PDB file of C-alpha atoms in Angstrom:
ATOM      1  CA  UNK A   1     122.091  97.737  86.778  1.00  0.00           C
ATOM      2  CA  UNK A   2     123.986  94.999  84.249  1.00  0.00           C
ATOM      3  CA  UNK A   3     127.070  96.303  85.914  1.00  0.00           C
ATOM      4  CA  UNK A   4     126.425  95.199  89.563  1.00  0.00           C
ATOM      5  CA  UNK A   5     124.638  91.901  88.364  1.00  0.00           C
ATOM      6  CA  UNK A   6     128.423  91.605  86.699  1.00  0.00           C
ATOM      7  CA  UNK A   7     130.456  92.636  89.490  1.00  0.00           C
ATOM      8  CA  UNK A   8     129.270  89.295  91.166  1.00  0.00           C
ATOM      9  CA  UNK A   9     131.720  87.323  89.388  1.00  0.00           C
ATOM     10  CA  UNK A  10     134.359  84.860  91.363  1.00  0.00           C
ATOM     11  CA  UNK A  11     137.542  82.830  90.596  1.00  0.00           C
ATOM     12  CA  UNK A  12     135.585  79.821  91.642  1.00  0.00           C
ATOM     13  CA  UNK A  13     133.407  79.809  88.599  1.00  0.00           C
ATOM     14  CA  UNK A  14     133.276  77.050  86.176  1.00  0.00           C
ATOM     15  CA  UNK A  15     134.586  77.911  82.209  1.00  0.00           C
ATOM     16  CA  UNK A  16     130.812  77.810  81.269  1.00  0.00           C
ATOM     17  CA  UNK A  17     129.563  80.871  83.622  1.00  0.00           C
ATOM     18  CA  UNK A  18     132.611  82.523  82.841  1.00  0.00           C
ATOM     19  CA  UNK A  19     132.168  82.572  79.202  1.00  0.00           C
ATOM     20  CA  UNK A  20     128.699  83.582  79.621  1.00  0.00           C
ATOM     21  CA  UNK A  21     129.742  86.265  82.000  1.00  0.00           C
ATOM     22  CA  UNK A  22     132.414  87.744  79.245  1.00  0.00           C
ATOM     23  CA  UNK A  23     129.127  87.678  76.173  1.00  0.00           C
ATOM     24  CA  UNK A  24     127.630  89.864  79.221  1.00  0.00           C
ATOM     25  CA  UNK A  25     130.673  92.322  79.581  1.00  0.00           C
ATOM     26  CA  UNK A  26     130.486  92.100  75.772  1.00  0.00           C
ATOM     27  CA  UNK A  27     127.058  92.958  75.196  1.00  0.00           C
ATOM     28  CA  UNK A  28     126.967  95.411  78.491  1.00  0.00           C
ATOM     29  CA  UNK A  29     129.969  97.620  76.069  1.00  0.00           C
ATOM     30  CA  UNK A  30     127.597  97.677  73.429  1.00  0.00           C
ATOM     31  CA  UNK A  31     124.827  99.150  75.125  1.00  0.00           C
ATOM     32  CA  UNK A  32     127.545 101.708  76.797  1.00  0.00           C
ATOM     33  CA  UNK A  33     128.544 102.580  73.664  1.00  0.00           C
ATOM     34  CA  UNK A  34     125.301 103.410  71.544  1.00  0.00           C
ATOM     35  CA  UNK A  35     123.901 105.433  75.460  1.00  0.00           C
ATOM     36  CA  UNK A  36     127.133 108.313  74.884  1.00  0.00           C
ATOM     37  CA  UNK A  37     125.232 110.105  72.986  1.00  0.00           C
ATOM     38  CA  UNK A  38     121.894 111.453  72.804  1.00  0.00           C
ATOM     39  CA  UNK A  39     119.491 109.936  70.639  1.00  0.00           C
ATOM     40  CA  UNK A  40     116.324 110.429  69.125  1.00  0.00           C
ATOM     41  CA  UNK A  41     114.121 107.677  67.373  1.00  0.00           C
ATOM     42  CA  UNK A  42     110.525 108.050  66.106  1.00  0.00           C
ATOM     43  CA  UNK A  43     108.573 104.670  64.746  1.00  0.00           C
ATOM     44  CA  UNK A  44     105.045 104.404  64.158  1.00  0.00           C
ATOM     45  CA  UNK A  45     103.169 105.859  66.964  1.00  0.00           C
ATOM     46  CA  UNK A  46     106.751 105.048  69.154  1.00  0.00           C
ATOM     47  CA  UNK A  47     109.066 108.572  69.781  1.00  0.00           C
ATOM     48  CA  UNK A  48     111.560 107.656  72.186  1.00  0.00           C
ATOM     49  CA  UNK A  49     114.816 109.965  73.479  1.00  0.00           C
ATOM     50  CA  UNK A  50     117.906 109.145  75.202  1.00  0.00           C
ATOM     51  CA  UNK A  51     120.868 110.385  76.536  1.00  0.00           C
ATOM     52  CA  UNK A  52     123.990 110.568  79.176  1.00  0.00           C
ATOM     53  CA  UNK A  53     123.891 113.666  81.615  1.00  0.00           C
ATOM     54  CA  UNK A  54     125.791 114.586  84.946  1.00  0.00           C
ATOM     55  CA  UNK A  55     123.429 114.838  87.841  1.00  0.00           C
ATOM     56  CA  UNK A  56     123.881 117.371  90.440  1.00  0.00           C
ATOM     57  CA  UNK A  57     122.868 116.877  93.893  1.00  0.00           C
ATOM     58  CA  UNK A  58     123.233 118.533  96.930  1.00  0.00           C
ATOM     59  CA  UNK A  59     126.236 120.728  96.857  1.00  0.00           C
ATOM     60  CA  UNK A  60     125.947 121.195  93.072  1.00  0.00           C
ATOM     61  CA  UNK A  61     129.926 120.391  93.039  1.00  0.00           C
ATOM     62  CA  UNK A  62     129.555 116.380  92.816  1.00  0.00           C
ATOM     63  CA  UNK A  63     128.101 114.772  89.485  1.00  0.00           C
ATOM     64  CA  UNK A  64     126.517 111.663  89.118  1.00  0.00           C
ATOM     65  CA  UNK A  65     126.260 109.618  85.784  1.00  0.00           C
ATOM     66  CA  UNK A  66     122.952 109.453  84.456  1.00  0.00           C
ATOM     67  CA  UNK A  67     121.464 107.623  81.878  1.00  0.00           C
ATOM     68  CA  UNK A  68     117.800 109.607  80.978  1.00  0.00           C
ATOM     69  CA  UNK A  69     115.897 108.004  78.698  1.00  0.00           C
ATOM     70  CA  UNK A  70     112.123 108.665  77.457  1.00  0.00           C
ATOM     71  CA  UNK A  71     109.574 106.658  75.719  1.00  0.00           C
ATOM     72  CA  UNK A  72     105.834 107.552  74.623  1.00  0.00           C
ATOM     73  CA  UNK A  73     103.669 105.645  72.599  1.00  0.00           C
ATOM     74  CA  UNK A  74     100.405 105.544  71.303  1.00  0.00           C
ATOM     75  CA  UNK A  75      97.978 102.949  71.042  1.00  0.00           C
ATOM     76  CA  UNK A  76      94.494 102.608  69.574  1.00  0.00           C
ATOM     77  CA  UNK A  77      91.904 101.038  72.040  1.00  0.00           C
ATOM     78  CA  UNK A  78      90.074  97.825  70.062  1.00  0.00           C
ATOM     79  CA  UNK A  79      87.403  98.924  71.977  1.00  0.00           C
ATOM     80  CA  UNK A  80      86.773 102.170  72.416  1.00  0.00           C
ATOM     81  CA  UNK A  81      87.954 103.527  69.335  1.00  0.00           C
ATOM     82  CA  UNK A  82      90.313 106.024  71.419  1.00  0.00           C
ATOM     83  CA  UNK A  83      93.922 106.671  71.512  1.00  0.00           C
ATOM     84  CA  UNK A  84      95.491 105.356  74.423  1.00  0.00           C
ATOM     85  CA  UNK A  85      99.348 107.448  75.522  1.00  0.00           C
ATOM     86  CA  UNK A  86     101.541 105.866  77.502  1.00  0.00           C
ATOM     87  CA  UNK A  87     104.764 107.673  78.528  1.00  0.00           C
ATOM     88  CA  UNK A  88     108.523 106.429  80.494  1.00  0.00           C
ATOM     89  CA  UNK A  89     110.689 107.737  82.058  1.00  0.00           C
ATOM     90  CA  UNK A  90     113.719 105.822  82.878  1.00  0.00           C
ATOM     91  CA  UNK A  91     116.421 107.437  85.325  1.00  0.00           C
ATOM     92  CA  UNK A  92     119.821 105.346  85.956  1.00  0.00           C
ATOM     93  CA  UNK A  93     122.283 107.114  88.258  1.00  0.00           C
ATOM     94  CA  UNK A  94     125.671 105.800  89.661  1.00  0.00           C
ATOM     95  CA  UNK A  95     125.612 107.091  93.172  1.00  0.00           C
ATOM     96  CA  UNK A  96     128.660 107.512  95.968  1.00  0.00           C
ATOM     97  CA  UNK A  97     126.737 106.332  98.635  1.00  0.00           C
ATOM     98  CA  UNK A  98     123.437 103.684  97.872  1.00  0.00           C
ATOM     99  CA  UNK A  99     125.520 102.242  94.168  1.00  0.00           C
ATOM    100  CA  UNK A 100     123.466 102.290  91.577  1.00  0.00           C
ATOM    101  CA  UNK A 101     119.681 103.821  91.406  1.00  0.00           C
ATOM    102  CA  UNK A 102     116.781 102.957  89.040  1.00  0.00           C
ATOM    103  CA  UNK A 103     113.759 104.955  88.385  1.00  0.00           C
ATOM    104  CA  UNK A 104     111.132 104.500  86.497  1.00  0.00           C
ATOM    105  CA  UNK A 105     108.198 106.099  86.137  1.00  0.00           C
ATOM    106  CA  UNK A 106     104.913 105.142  83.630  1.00  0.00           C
ATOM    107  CA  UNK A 107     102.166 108.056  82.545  1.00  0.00           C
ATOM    108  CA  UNK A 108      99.526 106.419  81.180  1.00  0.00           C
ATOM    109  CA  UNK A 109      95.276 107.128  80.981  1.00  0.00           C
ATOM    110  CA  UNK A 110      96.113 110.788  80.845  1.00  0.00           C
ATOM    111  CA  UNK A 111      96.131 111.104  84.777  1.00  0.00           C
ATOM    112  CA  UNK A 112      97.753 107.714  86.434  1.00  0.00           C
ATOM    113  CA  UNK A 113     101.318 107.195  87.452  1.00  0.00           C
ATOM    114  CA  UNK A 114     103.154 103.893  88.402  1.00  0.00           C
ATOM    115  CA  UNK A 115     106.899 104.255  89.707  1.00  0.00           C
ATOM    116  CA  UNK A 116     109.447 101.762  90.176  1.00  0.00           C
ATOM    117  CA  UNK A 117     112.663 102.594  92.553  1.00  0.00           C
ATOM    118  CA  UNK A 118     115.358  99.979  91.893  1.00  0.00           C
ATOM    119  CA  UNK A 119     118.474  99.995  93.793  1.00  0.00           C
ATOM    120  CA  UNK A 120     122.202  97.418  93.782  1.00  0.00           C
ATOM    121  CA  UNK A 121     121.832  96.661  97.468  1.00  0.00           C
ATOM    122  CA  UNK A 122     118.622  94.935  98.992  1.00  0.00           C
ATOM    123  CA  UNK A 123     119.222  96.891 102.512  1.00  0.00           C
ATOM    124  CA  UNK A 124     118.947  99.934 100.361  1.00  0.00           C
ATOM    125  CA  UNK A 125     115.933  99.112  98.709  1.00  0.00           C
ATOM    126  CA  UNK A 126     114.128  97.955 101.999  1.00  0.00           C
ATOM    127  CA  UNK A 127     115.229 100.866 103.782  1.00  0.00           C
ATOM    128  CA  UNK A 128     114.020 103.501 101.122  1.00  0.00           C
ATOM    129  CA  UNK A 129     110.329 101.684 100.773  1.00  0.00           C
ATOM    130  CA  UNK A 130     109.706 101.559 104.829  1.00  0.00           C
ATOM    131  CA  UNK A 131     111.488 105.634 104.953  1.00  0.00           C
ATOM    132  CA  UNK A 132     109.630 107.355 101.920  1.00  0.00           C
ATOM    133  CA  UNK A 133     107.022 105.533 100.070  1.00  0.00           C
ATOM    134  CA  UNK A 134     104.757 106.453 102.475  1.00  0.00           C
ATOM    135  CA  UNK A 135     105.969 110.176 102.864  1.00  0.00           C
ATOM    136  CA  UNK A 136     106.184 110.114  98.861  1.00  0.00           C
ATOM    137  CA  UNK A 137     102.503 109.714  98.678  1.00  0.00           C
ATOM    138  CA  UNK A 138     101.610 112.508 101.096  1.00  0.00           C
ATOM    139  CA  UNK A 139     103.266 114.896  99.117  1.00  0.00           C
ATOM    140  CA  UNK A 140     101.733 113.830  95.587  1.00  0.00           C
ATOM    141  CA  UNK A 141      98.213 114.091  97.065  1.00  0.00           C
ATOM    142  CA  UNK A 142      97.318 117.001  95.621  1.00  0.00           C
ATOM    143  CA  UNK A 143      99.508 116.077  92.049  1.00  0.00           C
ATOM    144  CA  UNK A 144      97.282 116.265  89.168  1.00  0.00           C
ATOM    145  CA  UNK A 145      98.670 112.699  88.212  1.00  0.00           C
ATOM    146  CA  UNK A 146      97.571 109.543  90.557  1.00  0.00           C
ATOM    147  CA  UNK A 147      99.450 107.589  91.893  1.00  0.00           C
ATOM    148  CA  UNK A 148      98.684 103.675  91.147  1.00  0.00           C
ATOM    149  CA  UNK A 149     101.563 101.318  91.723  1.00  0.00           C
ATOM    150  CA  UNK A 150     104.875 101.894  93.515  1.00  0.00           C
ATOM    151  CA  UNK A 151     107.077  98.892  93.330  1.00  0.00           C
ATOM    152  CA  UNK A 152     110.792  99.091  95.105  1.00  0.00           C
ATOM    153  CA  UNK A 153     113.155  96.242  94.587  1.00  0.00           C
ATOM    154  CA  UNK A 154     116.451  95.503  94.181  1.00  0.00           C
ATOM    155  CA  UNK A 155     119.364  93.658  91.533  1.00  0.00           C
ATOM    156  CA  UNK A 156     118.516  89.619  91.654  1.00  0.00           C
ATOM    157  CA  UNK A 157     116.571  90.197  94.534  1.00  0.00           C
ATOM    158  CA  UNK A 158     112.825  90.743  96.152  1.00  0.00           C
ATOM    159  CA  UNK A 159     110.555  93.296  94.867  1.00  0.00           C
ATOM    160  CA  UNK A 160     107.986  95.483  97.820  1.00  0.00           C
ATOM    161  CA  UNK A 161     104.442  96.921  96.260  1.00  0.00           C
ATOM    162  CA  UNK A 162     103.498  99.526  97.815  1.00  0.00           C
ATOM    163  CA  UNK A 163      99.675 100.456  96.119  1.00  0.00           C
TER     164      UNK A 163
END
């Protein structure tokens, strides 16, 4: 996703936005090169995992890019006394056709699921919400997990709820 807000750059742009676009390039390589390799962390009550995969879709011949990446923590409720869990999982593919693709998806109160579709074109992202959302949430009815929010949006642009 830092990628297409960076391919937005222009010859017109004044030596100020184009140094802060180069720190961005800079700190964009960084990240690129600590996500090549999988990676396993574990903090207080924090366990996260990460890693680059190729995707196969469809004809099992093309692969796409992925970054995977999973985070679960737990939490002690002030009030109740209980541990609270909260899993992500975080999905970034580099696609032929739509550009890039965000997914996101939150576990949390044992049973409740939140997903977030993000995608590099607006058109995309309005097009997939009006399509599938609702076709999405027919087929999770009978999912053990429920479905709360559903949020589709796009790079630098407008966000759609769909709860």
């Amino acid at each position: 996703m830092q990628m297409c807000d960076m391919a937005r750059l222009n010859l017109k742009m004044t030596p100020k936005a184009l140094k802060k676009a180069g720190k961005d390039v800079a700190a964009f390589a960084t990240a690129l090169r600590g996500s090549m390799s999988s990676d396993n962390a574990v903090v207080q009550n924090q366990r996260s995992f990460q890693m680059m995969i190729p995707l196969y879709m469809s004809d099992n011949e093309t692969s796409y890019p992925t970054y995977f990446n999973i985070y679960d923590e737990t939490n002690r409720d002030e009030d109740t006394g209980e541990d609270k869990k909260e899993t992500w999982v975080r999905m970034c593919i580099l696609t032929d056709h739509v550009g890039a693709v965000e997914l996101v998806f939150r576990i949390y109160d044992e049973t409740k699921l939140d997903m977030r579709f993000y995608f590099s074109q607006r058109e995309i992202a309005k097009e997939f919400g009006d399509i599938y959302i609702d076709r999405l949430k027919n087929s999770m009815k009978d999912f053990s997990l429920r479905v709360g929010e559903i949020t589709v949006g796009s790079v630098g642009e407008g966000i759609y709820n769909y709860t």
